[in-house]
Structures are given as C-alpha cells and as structure tokens.
Amino acid sequence: MEIAPEILEGCRKNDRAAQEELYRSVYPYLMRVALRYVINTFDAEDVLNKSMLKALKKIDTFNGTSENLAGWIKRIVVHESIDFIRSRKSFNEKHVTMATLPDQDSTRNLIEDDPSHILKLIDTLPPQEKAVFNLSIIEGYSHKEISKLLSISVANSKWHLHCARKKMKNWIIEKELTC
C-alpha cells in the first residue's frame, strides 16, 4: 500500500488534514489486520486508534519513505494487538475456560458448516503463537519478515508456528475422538 509523499510530509508537520487523509487511506487495511488478532470489531477499533495515535506521535522517528509507511504502522498495530490480548488475558485469568472452546461437533462439520470455530480456536492460542500463525498462515509472510515485524528471531518464529500448529492439530484430533 503506497501513501502519497505529501501526506507523509504533512503528517510530519502536524497537518490535521494530512493526518485524517492518512487515517482514511490505511483504515480498511489496518482494521483487517487488527481483526485477525482481537476478533471483536470494537476492540479492533480501539487497537487501531491507539496505534494511529502512537504512529502520529512518533512519525518523526520514521526514517522510511511513504511507500513503506503503511508497513510501519502495521507493525505498530500488530504490537498493540498483542499487548491488548495480553492485558485481556491477565484480566480474564490466564487459562482458557471451557466456554471459549468450540462445541463438540465433528471436525469436518466444524470446518465446513461454521469456520468461526476455527477462528475461536486461533483466538485461544497464546499471543505470540497467534501473531506468528496469523502472519504466516493467513497473511503469507516468511519467517524472516515475521521476525522483523515482531522483533523475534527466525528460529523463534518457526517455533511459535510449530507450537500453534501442534495445539490446533491436537484439538482437531481430540474433537474427532469425542464425536
């Protein structure tokens, strides 16, 4: 996603019109990113608004060009989403309750009839595993790109993806045995 260079310069000069234009141009893209992490639209909007405020306050520290501005803001959104999930988990207890797990349908029917069960399963993953899973599987990023986005090593990225896949596989096997 490319942002006009004039918008970047306007934001650096605290031009409100440029800031609003930046927000309007990146909102749909970044909202989809936030929704992959926090699921709830209201929470995603909160995360996005906090991220945009943080980005606009620190726009002077951005050394890139307007071509990679959306990527820089996306990184802020990903980190804010992870922080939001962490704060929510510490608030709601650190374990997954049975109420958050999908019901006992057969796995095939789960996936075919209601993919929201898979989204709920992804939502139960720990924040780092969820972030790596979303970036790798859903968005198609390489482990090298993920390591830069999340400030972790490539090996750590691979490990988090492995753990996420293993948990999901075990969940599916468990559901097949109980059906």
Coordinates of C-alpha atoms in Angstrom, one line a residue:
M1 CA 0.0 0.0 0.0
E2 CA 1.5 3.3 -1.1
I3 CA 0.9 6.6 0.7
A4 CA 1.4 9.8 -1.2
P5 CA 4.7 11.5 -0.1
E6 CA 2.7 14.8 0.5
I7 CA 0.7 13.0 3.2
L8 CA 3.8 11.8 5.0
E9 CA 5.3 15.3 4.9
G10 CA 2.0 16.8 6.1
C11 CA 1.9 14.4 9.0
R12 CA 5.4 15.3 10.0
K13 CA 4.3 19.0 10.1
N14 CA 1.2 18.1 12.2
D15 CA -1.1 19.0 9.4
R16 CA -4.5 17.7 10.6
A17 CA -5.9 17.3 7.0
A18 CA -2.9 15.1 6.1
Q19 CA -3.3 13.1 9.3
E20 CA -7.0 12.5 8.5
E21 CA -6.2 11.5 4.9
L22 CA -3.6 9.0 6.2
Y23 CA -6.1 7.5 8.6
R24 CA -8.8 7.2 5.9
S25 CA -6.3 5.6 3.4
V26 CA -4.9 2.9 5.8
Y27 CA -8.0 2.3 7.9
P28 CA -9.6 -0.6 5.9
Y29 CA -6.2 -2.4 5.6
L30 CA -5.2 -2.0 9.2
M31 CA -8.7 -2.8 10.5
R32 CA -8.4 -6.2 8.8
V33 CA -5.0 -6.7 10.5
A34 CA -6.3 -5.8 13.9
L35 CA -9.4 -8.0 13.5
R36 CA -7.2 -11.0 12.9
Y37 CA -5.8 -10.6 16.4
V38 CA -8.6 -9.3 18.6
I39 CA -11.7 -10.7 16.6
N40 CA -14.1 -8.2 18.2
T41 CA -14.8 -5.1 16.0
F42 CA -15.0 -2.6 18.9
D43 CA -11.7 -3.9 20.4
A44 CA -10.1 -3.8 16.9
E45 CA -11.1 -0.1 16.5
D46 CA -9.6 0.7 19.9
V47 CA -6.4 -1.0 19.0
L48 CA -6.3 0.8 15.6
N49 CA -7.0 4.2 17.2
K50 CA -4.3 3.7 19.8
S51 CA -1.9 2.6 17.1
M52 CA -2.6 5.6 14.9
L53 CA -2.1 8.0 17.8
K54 CA 1.2 6.3 18.6
A55 CA 2.2 6.4 14.9
L56 CA 1.3 10.1 14.5
K57 CA 3.2 11.0 17.8
K58 CA 6.3 9.1 16.6
I59 CA 6.1 10.0 12.9
D60 CA 9.4 12.0 13.2
T61 CA 11.2 8.8 14.2
F62 CA 10.0 7.1 10.9
N63 CA 13.0 7.1 8.6
G64 CA 11.4 5.3 5.6
T65 CA 9.6 6.6 2.6
S66 CA 5.9 6.9 2.0
E67 CA 6.0 3.5 0.3
N68 CA 6.6 1.7 3.5
L69 CA 4.7 3.9 5.9
A70 CA 1.7 1.5 6.0
G71 CA 4.0 -1.3 6.9
W72 CA 5.5 0.7 9.7
I73 CA 2.0 1.5 11.0
K74 CA 1.0 -2.2 10.6
R75 CA 3.9 -3.2 12.8
I76 CA 2.6 -0.8 15.5
V77 CA -1.0 -2.3 15.1
V78 CA 0.4 -5.9 15.5
H79 CA 2.3 -4.9 18.6
E80 CA -0.7 -3.1 20.1
S81 CA -2.9 -6.1 19.3
I82 CA -0.6 -8.4 21.1
D83 CA -0.4 -6.0 24.1
F84 CA -4.2 -5.9 24.1
I85 CA -4.5 -9.7 24.1
R86 CA -2.0 -9.9 26.9
S87 CA -3.9 -7.3 29.0
R88 CA -7.2 -9.0 28.3
K89 CA -5.8 -12.5 29.3
S90 CA -4.3 -11.2 32.5
F91 CA -7.7 -9.6 33.3
N92 CA -9.8 -12.6 32.5
E93 CA -7.5 -15.3 34.1
K94 CA -4.6 -16.9 32.4
H95 CA -6.3 -20.1 31.4
V96 CA -8.8 -20.9 28.7
T97 CA -12.2 -21.7 30.1
M98 CA -14.5 -24.3 28.6
A99 CA -16.8 -21.5 27.5
T100 CA -14.3 -20.3 25.0
L101 CA -13.8 -23.7 23.4
P102 CA -15.9 -24.7 20.4
D103 CA -18.7 -27.2 21.0
Q104 CA -18.5 -30.9 20.3
D105 CA -19.4 -31.1 16.6
S106 CA -17.5 -33.4 14.3
T107 CA -14.3 -31.8 13.0
R108 CA -15.4 -31.9 9.3
N109 CA -18.7 -30.3 10.1
L110 CA -17.0 -27.8 12.3
I111 CA -14.8 -26.6 9.4
E112 CA -17.4 -26.9 6.7
D113 CA -20.5 -25.6 8.5
D114 CA -19.1 -22.9 10.7
P115 CA -15.5 -21.7 10.2
S116 CA -15.9 -19.4 13.2
H117 CA -15.0 -22.4 15.4
I118 CA -11.5 -22.4 13.8
L119 CA -11.3 -18.6 14.5
K120 CA -12.2 -19.2 18.1
L121 CA -9.5 -21.9 18.3
I122 CA -7.0 -19.5 16.9
D123 CA -8.1 -16.9 19.4
T124 CA -7.3 -19.3 22.3
L125 CA -3.6 -19.5 21.2
P126 CA -1.1 -17.6 23.3
P127 CA -0.4 -14.0 21.9
Q128 CA 3.0 -14.8 20.2
E129 CA 1.8 -18.0 18.7
K130 CA -1.4 -16.3 17.5
A131 CA 0.6 -13.5 16.0
V132 CA 3.0 -15.8 14.2
F133 CA 0.2 -18.0 13.0
N134 CA -1.8 -15.1 11.6
L135 CA 1.2 -13.5 9.9
S136 CA 2.5 -16.8 8.4
I137 CA -0.6 -18.8 7.5
I138 CA -3.2 -16.1 6.9
E139 CA -1.1 -13.3 5.6
G140 CA 1.7 -15.3 3.9
Y141 CA 4.7 -13.7 5.5
S142 CA 8.0 -15.5 5.6
H143 CA 9.7 -16.3 8.9
K144 CA 12.3 -13.6 8.1
E145 CA 9.6 -11.0 7.6
I146 CA 7.8 -12.1 10.8
S147 CA 11.0 -11.9 12.8
K148 CA 11.4 -8.3 11.8
L149 CA 7.7 -7.4 12.4
L150 CA 7.6 -8.9 15.9
S151 CA 11.3 -8.3 16.8
I152 CA 12.0 -12.0 17.4
S153 CA 14.5 -14.4 15.9
V154 CA 13.7 -16.5 12.8
A155 CA 14.1 -19.7 14.9
N156 CA 11.6 -18.2 17.5
S157 CA 9.1 -17.5 14.7
K158 CA 9.4 -21.1 13.4
W159 CA 9.0 -22.4 17.0
H160 CA 5.9 -20.4 17.7
L161 CA 4.3 -21.5 14.4
H162 CA 5.2 -25.2 15.2
C163 CA 3.6 -24.9 18.7
A164 CA 0.4 -23.2 17.2
R165 CA 0.0 -25.9 14.6
K166 CA 0.6 -28.7 17.1
K167 CA -2.0 -27.3 19.5
M168 CA -4.5 -26.9 16.7
K169 CA -3.8 -30.5 15.4
N170 CA -4.2 -31.9 18.9
W171 CA -7.5 -30.0 19.3
I172 CA -8.8 -31.4 16.0
I173 CA -7.7 -35.0 16.9
E174 CA -9.4 -34.6 20.3
K175 CA -12.6 -33.4 18.6
E176 CA -12.6 -36.4 16.2
L177 CA -12.2 -38.8 19.1
T178 CA -15.2 -37.3 21.0
C179 CA -17.5 -37.2 18.0

